[in-house]
Coordinates of C-alpha atoms in Angstrom, one line a residue:
M687 CA 20.3 33.9 12.9
A688 CA 24.5 32.9 11.8
A689 CA 26.2 33.9 8.6
A690 CA 28.8 31.9 7.0
N691 CA 32.3 32.9 7.4
H692 CA 33.9 34.1 4.4
S693 CA 37.1 36.3 6.2
P694 CA 40.2 35.4 4.1
S695 CA 42.0 33.2 6.2
S696 CA 45.8 35.0 7.1
P697 CA 48.3 32.9 9.6
Y698 CA 47.8 34.4 13.1
S699 CA 51.2 36.1 13.6
C700 CA 53.3 35.8 17.1
A701 CA 55.4 38.6 15.5
K702 CA 56.6 40.7 18.0
D703 CA 54.5 43.5 18.8
S704 CA 56.2 46.6 18.7
G705 CA 54.1 49.6 18.0
P706 CA 54.1 52.2 19.9
V707 CA 52.6 52.7 23.2
I708 CA 51.7 55.3 25.0
P709 CA 52.2 55.5 28.5
T710 CA 49.3 55.5 31.3
T711 CA 48.8 57.1 35.0
S712 CA 50.1 55.9 38.5
L713 CA 47.1 55.9 39.2
V714 CA 45.4 54.3 36.5
T715 CA 48.0 51.0 37.4
F716 CA 46.8 51.2 41.1
L717 CA 43.4 51.1 40.4
E718 CA 43.8 48.0 37.6
R719 CA 44.8 46.7 40.5
V720 CA 41.7 47.7 42.4
Q721 CA 39.5 46.2 40.0
E722 CA 41.1 42.9 40.1
T723 CA 40.4 42.6 43.5
A724 CA 36.6 43.4 42.8
F725 CA 36.8 41.0 40.5
Q726 CA 37.9 38.0 42.3
T727 CA 35.6 39.3 45.2
Y728 CA 32.0 40.2 43.7
E729 CA 29.9 37.5 41.7
R730 CA 30.9 38.4 38.2
S731 CA 27.0 39.1 37.9
K732 CA 27.5 42.2 40.9
F733 CA 30.3 43.6 39.2
D734 CA 31.2 45.9 37.0
H735 CA 34.6 46.8 36.1
K736 CA 34.5 50.5 34.9
D737 CA 33.2 51.5 38.6
F738 CA 36.7 51.0 39.8
I739 CA 39.0 52.5 37.2
D740 CA 37.0 55.8 37.5
L741 CA 36.9 55.9 41.8
S742 CA 38.9 59.2 42.7
L743 CA 41.5 59.2 45.2
K744 CA 40.3 60.8 48.8
F745 CA 43.7 61.3 50.1
D746 CA 47.0 61.1 47.6
L747 CA 48.3 57.8 46.0
S748 CA 51.0 56.6 47.7
T749 CA 49.2 57.0 50.9
T750 CA 46.4 54.6 49.5
V751 CA 48.4 52.4 47.9
K752 CA 49.6 52.1 51.6
A753 CA 46.7 51.3 52.7
F754 CA 45.5 48.4 50.1
D755 CA 48.1 46.5 50.8
E756 CA 47.9 46.5 54.0
I757 CA 44.3 44.9 53.5
S758 CA 44.1 41.2 55.0
K759 CA 44.2 38.6 53.4
T760 CA 43.5 34.9 53.1
E761 CA 45.5 32.2 51.9
N762 CA 44.6 32.2 48.3
G763 CA 45.4 36.1 49.0
S764 CA 41.8 37.5 48.2
V765 CA 40.0 40.2 50.0
S766 CA 36.5 39.4 51.8
T767 CA 33.6 41.7 50.8
K768 CA 33.3 43.5 54.0
D769 CA 36.8 44.8 54.0
F770 CA 37.2 45.6 50.7
E771 CA 34.1 47.5 50.4
E772 CA 35.7 49.7 54.0
F773 CA 38.3 50.2 52.3
I774 CA 37.0 51.7 49.2
G775 CA 34.5 53.1 51.3
K776 CA 36.8 54.8 53.3
W777 CA 40.3 56.6 51.1
F778 CA 37.9 56.4 47.6
K779 CA 35.3 59.2 46.2
S780 CA 32.5 57.0 44.5
A781 CA 33.3 56.9 40.5
G782 CA 31.3 59.8 39.2
E783 CA 31.8 62.0 41.9
D784 CA 34.2 64.5 39.8
L785 CA 31.6 65.0 37.4
V786 CA 29.1 67.9 38.6
Y787 CA 25.6 68.0 37.5
V788 CA 25.0 71.7 35.8
E789 CA 22.0 73.4 34.4
P790 CA 22.7 74.0 30.4
M791 CA 23.2 77.5 29.1
D792 CA 20.1 77.3 26.9
F793 CA 17.6 74.4 28.1
E794 CA 14.1 76.1 27.5
T795 CA 11.6 73.6 28.7
E796 CA 10.3 74.1 25.4
P797 CA 11.7 76.1 22.8
Y798 CA 10.2 78.3 20.1
G799 CA 10.0 76.8 16.4
F800 CA 10.8 72.8 18.0
L801 CA 9.9 69.7 15.7
P802 CA 7.5 72.2 13.7
K803 CA 6.6 68.4 11.4
V804 CA 5.4 66.4 14.6
E805 CA 1.6 67.3 15.1
N806 CA 0.9 64.0 16.8
P807 CA 0.3 65.4 20.2
E808 CA 1.7 61.6 22.1
V809 CA 4.6 61.9 19.8
R810 CA 5.0 65.8 20.7
A811 CA 4.7 64.9 24.8
W812 CA 7.0 62.1 24.3
A813 CA 10.0 64.3 21.8
L814 CA 9.7 67.1 24.9
E815 CA 10.6 64.2 27.1
V816 CA 13.5 62.8 25.3
H817 CA 14.9 67.3 24.5
G818 CA 14.3 67.1 28.8
L819 CA 16.8 64.4 29.0
W820 CA 19.3 66.6 28.2
K821 CA 19.1 68.3 31.4
K822 CA 20.0 64.7 33.1
L823 CA 22.9 64.5 30.7
S824 CA 24.9 68.0 31.3
R825 CA 28.3 68.0 33.5
E826 CA 31.2 69.6 34.1
V827 CA 34.0 68.5 35.4
S828 CA 34.7 69.6 39.0
S829 CA 36.7 71.8 40.7
S830 CA 38.9 69.2 42.2
V831 CA 40.1 67.4 38.9
H832 CA 41.1 71.0 38.2
D833 CA 42.9 71.6 41.5
H834 CA 44.3 68.2 41.8
P835 CA 44.2 66.3 38.6
E836 CA 46.5 63.5 40.4
L837 CA 43.3 62.5 42.5
H838 CA 41.4 61.3 39.6
T839 CA 41.8 59.1 35.9
L840 CA 39.3 62.3 34.9
L841 CA 40.5 64.7 33.0
P842 CA 40.1 68.3 32.6
L843 CA 38.2 70.0 30.4
P844 CA 38.0 74.0 30.4
V845 CA 33.3 74.0 29.4
P846 CA 30.3 71.9 30.5
G847 CA 29.1 69.3 28.1
M848 CA 27.1 65.7 27.8
I849 CA 27.8 62.7 28.7
P850 CA 26.1 59.8 27.0
G851 CA 24.8 58.0 30.2
S852 CA 24.6 55.4 33.2
R853 CA 28.3 53.9 33.3
F854 CA 29.4 56.1 30.3
R855 CA 30.0 59.2 32.7
E856 CA 32.5 61.7 30.8
V857 CA 32.4 63.3 27.5
Y858 CA 32.6 60.4 24.2
Y859 CA 34.1 60.9 20.8
W860 CA 31.9 59.7 18.5
D861 CA 28.8 59.7 20.3
S862 CA 29.4 63.9 20.3
Y863 CA 28.7 64.0 16.7
W864 CA 25.2 62.6 17.2
V865 CA 24.7 64.8 20.7
I866 CA 25.1 67.7 18.9
R867 CA 22.4 66.4 16.2
G868 CA 19.9 66.5 18.9
L869 CA 20.9 69.4 20.6
L870 CA 20.4 71.5 17.1
A871 CA 17.3 70.1 17.4
S872 CA 16.5 71.2 20.2
K873 CA 17.7 74.8 19.5
M874 CA 20.7 74.5 22.3
H875 CA 23.8 75.9 19.4
E876 CA 25.7 77.1 22.3
T877 CA 26.1 73.9 24.4
A878 CA 26.7 72.2 21.2
K879 CA 29.6 74.4 20.3
A880 CA 31.2 73.6 24.0
I881 CA 31.4 70.1 23.2
V882 CA 33.8 70.6 20.4
T883 CA 35.1 73.6 22.5
N884 CA 36.0 70.1 25.1
L885 CA 37.2 67.9 22.1
I886 CA 39.3 70.4 20.6
S887 CA 41.0 71.1 23.9
L888 CA 41.4 67.4 23.9
L889 CA 42.7 67.7 20.3
D890 CA 45.1 70.2 21.1
T891 CA 47.0 68.8 24.1
Y892 CA 47.3 65.6 22.5
G893 CA 47.5 65.4 19.1
Y894 CA 44.4 63.4 18.5
V895 CA 40.4 63.5 20.0
L896 CA 40.8 60.5 22.4
N897 CA 37.9 58.0 22.8
G898 CA 36.8 59.3 26.1
A899 CA 37.6 62.3 28.7
R900 CA 39.4 59.6 31.4
A901 CA 43.3 58.9 31.6
Y902 CA 43.3 55.6 30.4
Y903 CA 42.0 56.4 26.9
T904 CA 45.0 58.7 26.1
N905 CA 46.0 55.3 23.9
R906 CA 43.5 55.6 21.5
S907 CA 40.6 57.5 19.5
Q908 CA 37.8 57.1 17.7
P909 CA 35.6 57.5 14.4
P910 CA 36.7 60.8 13.7
L911 CA 33.7 63.0 13.1
L912 CA 35.2 66.1 14.8
S913 CA 34.4 67.9 10.8
A914 CA 31.3 66.8 10.6
M915 CA 30.0 67.9 14.3
V916 CA 31.3 71.0 13.6
Y917 CA 30.2 71.4 10.0
E918 CA 26.4 70.8 11.5
I919 CA 26.9 73.3 13.7
Y920 CA 28.3 75.7 10.9
N921 CA 25.2 75.1 9.1
R922 CA 22.8 76.2 11.6
T923 CA 24.6 78.5 13.1
G924 CA 26.8 79.9 10.1
D925 CA 29.5 80.6 13.0
V926 CA 33.0 81.6 10.9
D927 CA 34.6 82.1 14.5
L928 CA 33.7 78.6 15.1
V929 CA 35.5 77.0 11.8
K930 CA 39.0 79.4 12.6
K931 CA 38.7 77.7 15.4
A932 CA 38.2 74.2 14.3
L933 CA 40.4 74.4 11.0
P934 CA 44.0 74.4 12.9
A935 CA 42.7 71.2 15.4
L936 CA 41.3 69.3 12.1
L937 CA 44.1 69.3 10.1
K938 CA 46.3 68.5 13.3
E939 CA 43.5 65.4 13.3
Y940 CA 43.9 64.8 9.8
Q941 CA 47.8 64.3 10.1
F942 CA 47.4 62.1 13.2
W943 CA 45.2 59.9 11.3
N944 CA 46.9 59.9 8.0
S945 CA 49.9 58.5 10.0
E946 CA 52.0 55.5 9.2
I947 CA 49.6 52.9 12.0
H948 CA 47.0 54.2 10.5
T949 CA 47.8 53.7 7.2
M950 CA 48.1 51.3 4.3
I951 CA 48.6 51.5 0.5
I952 CA 46.9 49.0 -1.9
H953 CA 48.3 48.6 -5.0
D954 CA 44.5 48.1 -7.2
A955 CA 44.9 46.0 -10.9
E956 CA 45.1 49.8 -12.8
N957 CA 48.5 50.4 -11.5
C958 CA 47.9 53.1 -9.0
N959 CA 48.3 53.2 -5.2
H960 CA 45.3 54.6 -2.6
S961 CA 46.5 54.8 0.7
L962 CA 43.6 54.4 2.9
N963 CA 43.6 54.1 6.8
R964 CA 42.9 51.5 9.6
Y965 CA 42.3 51.4 13.4
Y966 CA 45.5 50.8 15.7
A967 CA 45.8 51.6 18.9
M968 CA 48.7 52.4 20.6
W969 CA 48.3 50.5 23.2
N970 CA 49.7 46.7 24.2
K971 CA 48.6 45.9 27.6
P972 CA 44.9 45.0 29.5
R973 CA 42.6 47.8 28.8
P974 CA 42.7 49.7 32.1
E975 CA 39.1 49.8 31.7
A976 CA 38.5 46.3 31.3
S977 CA 41.8 44.6 32.7
A978 CA 40.8 42.2 34.6
I979 CA 38.9 41.0 31.8
D980 CA 41.2 41.3 29.0
K981 CA 43.7 39.3 31.3
R982 CA 41.3 36.6 31.6
F983 CA 40.8 36.5 27.3
A984 CA 44.5 36.4 27.1
S985 CA 44.8 33.6 28.6
K986 CA 44.7 31.0 26.4
F987 CA 48.2 32.7 25.0
L988 CA 51.0 31.5 26.6
N989 CA 53.4 33.3 24.7
V990 CA 53.6 37.7 26.0
N991 CA 54.0 38.6 22.0
E992 CA 50.7 36.9 21.9
K993 CA 48.9 38.8 24.7
Q994 CA 50.5 42.3 23.3
K995 CA 49.3 41.4 20.1
F996 CA 45.5 40.3 21.9
Y997 CA 45.8 43.6 23.9
R998 CA 46.7 45.7 21.1
E999 CA 44.0 44.1 18.5
L1000 CA 41.4 44.7 21.7
A1001 CA 41.8 47.9 22.2
S1002 CA 41.7 49.1 18.7
T1003 CA 38.6 47.6 18.6
A1004 CA 37.4 50.2 21.1
E1005 CA 39.0 52.1 18.6
S1006 CA 37.0 51.5 16.4
G1007 CA 32.9 52.0 18.2
W1008 CA 31.9 48.3 17.2
D1009 CA 33.2 47.0 20.3
F1010 CA 33.4 44.2 19.8
S1011 CA 31.8 42.3 16.9
T1012 CA 32.3 39.7 14.4
R1013 CA 33.2 41.8 12.2
W1014 CA 36.6 42.2 13.8
M1015 CA 37.3 38.4 13.7
R1016 CA 39.0 36.1 11.4
N1017 CA 37.1 33.4 13.4
P1018 CA 33.5 34.7 13.9
S1019 CA 33.4 32.2 16.5
E1020 CA 36.5 32.4 18.4
F1021 CA 37.0 36.2 20.0
T1022 CA 40.5 35.9 20.4
S1023 CA 40.7 36.4 16.5
L1024 CA 40.2 39.5 16.6
S1025 CA 42.2 41.2 13.7
T1026 CA 41.3 45.1 13.9
T1027 CA 44.5 46.7 12.7
T1028 CA 45.0 44.1 10.0
I1029 CA 41.1 45.7 8.3
L1030 CA 40.8 48.4 5.9
P1031 CA 37.0 49.8 7.0
V1032 CA 34.5 50.5 4.9
D1033 CA 33.1 53.2 7.4
L1034 CA 36.2 55.1 9.2
N1035 CA 37.5 55.6 5.4
A1036 CA 34.1 56.7 4.7
F1037 CA 34.2 59.4 7.2
M1038 CA 37.9 60.3 6.3
L1039 CA 35.9 61.1 2.8
R1040 CA 33.6 63.0 5.0
M1041 CA 36.7 64.9 6.8
E1042 CA 38.5 65.9 3.7
L1043 CA 35.4 67.7 2.0
D1044 CA 35.0 69.2 5.2
I1045 CA 38.6 70.6 5.8
A1046 CA 38.0 71.5 2.0
F1047 CA 34.7 73.8 2.6
F1048 CA 35.9 75.0 5.8
A1049 CA 39.4 76.5 4.2
K1050 CA 37.5 77.9 1.5
I1051 CA 35.3 80.0 4.3
V1052 CA 38.1 81.6 5.6
G1053 CA 39.9 81.8 2.4
D1054 CA 42.6 79.6 2.0
D1055 CA 42.6 78.3 -0.9
A1056 CA 45.2 75.9 -1.4
I1057 CA 44.2 74.1 1.4
A1058 CA 40.9 73.9 0.0
E1059 CA 42.0 72.7 -3.4
D1060 CA 44.4 70.3 -1.5
F1061 CA 41.6 68.8 0.1
L1062 CA 39.1 68.7 -2.3
T1063 CA 41.7 66.9 -4.6
A1064 CA 42.6 64.2 -1.7
S1065 CA 38.9 63.6 -1.5
H1066 CA 39.1 62.8 -5.2
T1067 CA 41.5 60.9 -4.7
R1068 CA 40.2 58.5 -2.0
K1069 CA 36.7 58.2 -3.8
K1070 CA 38.4 56.2 -6.8
A1071 CA 40.1 54.0 -4.2
F1072 CA 36.6 53.3 -2.5
N1073 CA 35.6 52.5 -6.2
S1074 CA 38.9 49.9 -6.6
V1075 CA 39.1 48.5 -2.8
F1076 CA 35.8 48.4 -1.2
W1077 CA 33.2 48.4 -3.8
N1078 CA 31.8 44.9 -4.5
E1079 CA 29.4 44.7 -7.7
N1080 CA 27.9 41.7 -7.4
M1081 CA 26.8 42.4 -3.8
G1082 CA 26.0 46.3 -4.3
Q1083 CA 27.6 47.0 -1.4
W1084 CA 31.1 48.5 -0.2
V1085 CA 32.6 45.8 2.0
D1086 CA 36.1 45.8 4.4
Y1087 CA 39.4 45.2 3.2
W1088 CA 42.0 42.5 5.5
L1089 CA 45.1 43.0 4.8
N1090 CA 47.7 40.6 4.6
Y1091 CA 49.2 39.7 7.8
G1092 CA 52.4 41.0 9.0
A1093 CA 53.0 43.1 6.2
E1094 CA 54.8 46.5 6.8
P1095 CA 53.0 49.4 6.8
K1096 CA 55.1 51.3 4.3
E1097 CA 54.7 48.5 1.7
P1098 CA 52.1 48.4 -0.8
Q1099 CA 50.1 45.8 -0.9
T1100 CA 48.3 44.1 -4.1
W1101 CA 44.1 44.1 -3.6
E1102 CA 43.1 40.4 -4.1
A1103 CA 39.5 40.3 -4.6
Q1104 CA 39.2 37.3 -2.1
N1105 CA 40.7 40.0 0.5
Q1106 CA 36.8 41.3 0.2
N1107 CA 34.7 40.6 3.3
Q1108 CA 31.5 39.3 2.0
N1109 CA 30.0 39.0 4.7
V1110 CA 27.0 42.2 5.3
F1111 CA 27.7 44.5 7.8
A1112 CA 25.1 47.2 8.5
S1113 CA 28.6 49.5 8.1
N1114 CA 29.2 48.5 4.3
F1115 CA 25.7 51.1 3.8
V1116 CA 28.1 54.6 6.0
P1117 CA 29.0 55.2 2.8
L1118 CA 26.0 56.4 1.6
W1119 CA 26.2 58.9 3.8
I1120 CA 28.6 61.3 1.7
D1121 CA 27.6 63.2 -0.1
L1122 CA 29.6 62.4 -3.7
F1123 CA 28.1 59.0 -3.1
N1124 CA 24.5 59.9 -2.3
S1125 CA 24.6 62.5 -5.1
D1126 CA 24.7 59.0 -7.8
T1127 CA 21.2 57.7 -8.2
P1128 CA 21.7 54.8 -10.1
L1129 CA 24.4 54.3 -7.2
V1130 CA 22.5 55.1 -4.3
E1131 CA 19.1 53.0 -6.3
K1132 CA 21.4 49.9 -6.7
V1133 CA 23.1 50.1 -3.1
T1134 CA 19.6 50.6 -1.8
R1135 CA 18.1 47.4 -3.6
S1136 CA 20.7 45.5 -1.9
L1137 CA 19.9 46.6 1.4
Q1138 CA 16.6 45.5 1.3
S1139 CA 17.9 42.3 0.5
S1140 CA 20.5 42.1 2.8
G1141 CA 18.8 40.8 5.4
L1142 CA 20.0 43.8 7.6
L1143 CA 16.3 45.6 7.8
C1144 CA 14.5 44.1 10.8
A1145 CA 10.6 45.1 12.1
A1146 CA 12.4 47.4 14.6
G1147 CA 15.6 49.1 11.8
I1148 CA 19.1 48.1 10.2
A1149 CA 20.5 45.2 12.6
T1150 CA 23.9 45.7 12.8
S1151 CA 25.4 42.2 11.1
L1152 CA 23.9 38.5 10.3
T1153 CA 25.3 37.3 13.4
N1154 CA 24.3 36.4 16.0
S1155 CA 27.4 35.9 18.4
G1156 CA 26.3 37.4 21.6
H1157 CA 28.5 40.5 21.0
Q1158 CA 26.8 43.6 21.4
W1159 CA 27.9 45.0 18.0
D1160 CA 26.3 42.2 16.0
F1161 CA 22.7 40.9 15.5
P1162 CA 20.2 41.6 16.4
N1163 CA 21.5 44.7 18.3
G1164 CA 20.3 48.1 16.1
W1165 CA 22.3 51.2 17.6
A1166 CA 21.3 55.0 16.5
P1167 CA 24.4 56.0 14.9
I1168 CA 24.4 52.8 12.0
Q1169 CA 20.2 54.2 11.6
H1170 CA 21.0 57.8 11.2
M1171 CA 24.4 57.6 9.2
I1172 CA 21.6 54.7 6.5
V1173 CA 18.5 56.8 6.3
E1174 CA 20.3 60.3 6.1
G1175 CA 22.3 59.1 2.9
L1176 CA 19.4 57.4 1.5
W1177 CA 17.1 60.4 2.4
R1178 CA 19.7 63.2 0.5
S1179 CA 19.4 60.7 -2.7
A1180 CA 17.3 61.9 -5.4
S1181 CA 15.9 58.7 -5.9
T1182 CA 12.4 58.1 -4.6
E1183 CA 12.6 54.6 -3.5
A1184 CA 15.8 55.2 -1.6
R1185 CA 13.8 58.1 0.2
K1186 CA 10.7 56.5 0.7
V1187 CA 13.0 53.8 1.9
A1188 CA 14.8 55.7 4.7
R1189 CA 11.2 57.3 5.9
D1190 CA 10.4 53.5 6.3
I1191 CA 13.2 53.1 8.4
A1192 CA 13.3 56.1 10.7
E1193 CA 9.5 55.2 11.3
R1194 CA 10.7 51.8 12.4
W1195 CA 13.1 53.1 14.6
I1196 CA 10.7 56.0 16.5
R1197 CA 8.5 53.6 16.8
A1198 CA 11.1 51.3 18.4
N1199 CA 12.8 54.0 20.6
Y1200 CA 9.1 55.0 21.6
V1201 CA 7.2 51.6 22.6
A1202 CA 10.5 51.7 24.5
Y1203 CA 10.4 54.5 27.0
K1204 CA 7.0 53.6 27.1
K1205 CA 7.4 50.4 29.3
T1206 CA 10.8 51.5 30.9
G1207 CA 10.9 55.3 31.1
T1208 CA 14.0 55.9 29.7
M1209 CA 15.9 55.7 26.1
H1210 CA 18.9 53.1 25.7
E1211 CA 22.3 52.3 24.1
K1212 CA 20.5 49.7 22.1
Y1213 CA 17.8 48.5 20.7
N1214 CA 17.0 45.2 19.7
V1215 CA 15.8 45.6 15.6
E1216 CA 14.0 41.9 15.9
K1217 CA 11.6 43.1 18.0
C1218 CA 10.0 46.7 18.1
G1219 CA 9.8 48.2 21.7
E1220 CA 13.4 45.9 23.3
Y1221 CA 16.1 47.3 23.8
G1222 CA 19.1 45.7 23.0
A1223 CA 21.6 42.9 25.1
G1224 CA 24.7 41.1 24.9
G1225 CA 28.6 42.4 25.7
I1226 CA 30.5 42.5 28.1
Y1227 CA 28.7 45.2 30.3
R1228 CA 25.5 45.5 31.1
P1229 CA 22.6 47.8 29.0
Q1230 CA 22.9 51.6 29.6
T1231 CA 20.6 53.5 29.6
G1232 CA 20.4 57.8 28.9
F1233 CA 21.5 57.8 26.4
G1234 CA 22.9 60.7 24.4
W1235 CA 23.3 59.6 20.9
S1236 CA 20.1 57.9 21.0
N1237 CA 18.0 60.5 22.2
G1238 CA 20.4 62.9 19.5
V1239 CA 18.6 60.7 16.8
V1240 CA 15.8 60.5 17.4
L1241 CA 15.1 64.1 17.6
T1242 CA 17.0 64.5 14.3
F1243 CA 14.0 61.8 12.7
L1244 CA 11.4 63.9 14.1
E1245 CA 13.0 67.6 13.0
E1246 CA 13.3 65.3 10.0
F1247 CA 10.7 63.4 9.1
G1248 CA 8.1 64.6 11.5
W1249 CA 4.4 62.5 12.6
P1250 CA 1.0 62.9 11.4
K1251 CA -1.7 63.6 13.4
D1252 CA -3.5 60.6 13.1
Q1253 CA -0.7 58.3 12.5
N1254 CA -0.4 55.5 14.9
I1255 CA 3.1 55.4 17.3
D1256 CA 2.4 51.6 18.8
C1257 CA 4.1 48.7 17.2
N1258 CA 2.4 47.3 13.8

């Protein structure tokens, strides 16, 4: 299944890439060399580039580098598998050893009041197994990281938290929102608060929440959902102290996302200027966690500036969380045409709108009416921008807006209809998640009809796109966060039809997760929405299991929709 390319065309620029770059550490630079050697030593199918950037040193860096330089090499500079593995075993602790298992402080085998609407005993037994996975994903940073941070790429965090699972051994930013939603369904309020504490500590240290808690992620963030996490916890617990602690951090994060690199001004047909947000990583080199692979992709560029620009696009796409998808490519068949920094993404701006509404709400709670008024005004201003810039009346969807290439951020760009990307992506429906939109019943019903006719609705959930490109954020993969935001938006509306569609999608997703779990014994990072019970594929690493946000969304759906005693849970 493929979609025609309607992406606006713009010349691919060779202009000097002079944007900001946040330096990485000497350890990360060295581990990139180790990763490159591993890439040359192993067969591609047996190689996960991230494993080598996550290694911890047993001894100091200079001694380890000297030993690495002394490994015997063949005439073409390669290292034998035996010599390389002996070196790794002697000089490094294995990836993941810098995190240690810790019993969650508030875990109970079956919490009081757990999923009261789940009446089917088979589904309830499975839900308790998924609930039990929180124990497997609970980690704290080892004492070695606190005592000798120079030996680790893992960053010290103050309290235990939850990891997504498998190769994702550290805390991740946007994953944490759906982990928290699941923890709240599991009545694990203190663990949920601990996750927020860790993310605020990153924000306080770096000025923004990092993509993940590693030294190589300091050059970018991820979709900004910290305010939504705080809101959901407050909504369950009424914890005013958490709000007081979070509000200054959220104001700092808002400032980061509205800095010059992350904003562009669009001048619309009504003579209004709208300041909107984009992803833009502070990096123009290969991503350390995938350095060897990034270099191979960039080898088609002969010009250094072109390479730097491509590297920034790779990192910026990783900042979006959608890494990778034809959504970000000017030519869907050419990976090196990534152009994320020249796109105003509809979902990022929905998250910014959510942040504005949340901050206004929190400011009211702590009694700061001035901040509350400012952010309420900002939210209404952004809502107008959604109508002017992102809304496509003919499609009944909000769509990404492509910037004219090479323009300066300070210079307003005039809105042009042809710059709307009219390809269908699941992100086009994410604004439904925001109450300012799902409270408008006629709008919700129009968008619901559009979703139903979009081609995205499949046997096992919502596909990410209509293009089967082999990239993991494209067809036929479906991802838990996407299902959740769209379903919750539809369900919160007053439209009977929208709520019916929401329940139907949630049930399809629950079935798909259940059947896959029964077949494989695990929860998966992503699922094939064409085939109920099949996990997803594609991308540059093997499909992962665990899995934080998938667990969280299943538990959230079961809490909201339940499962009747006599309703079948198998596919079909």
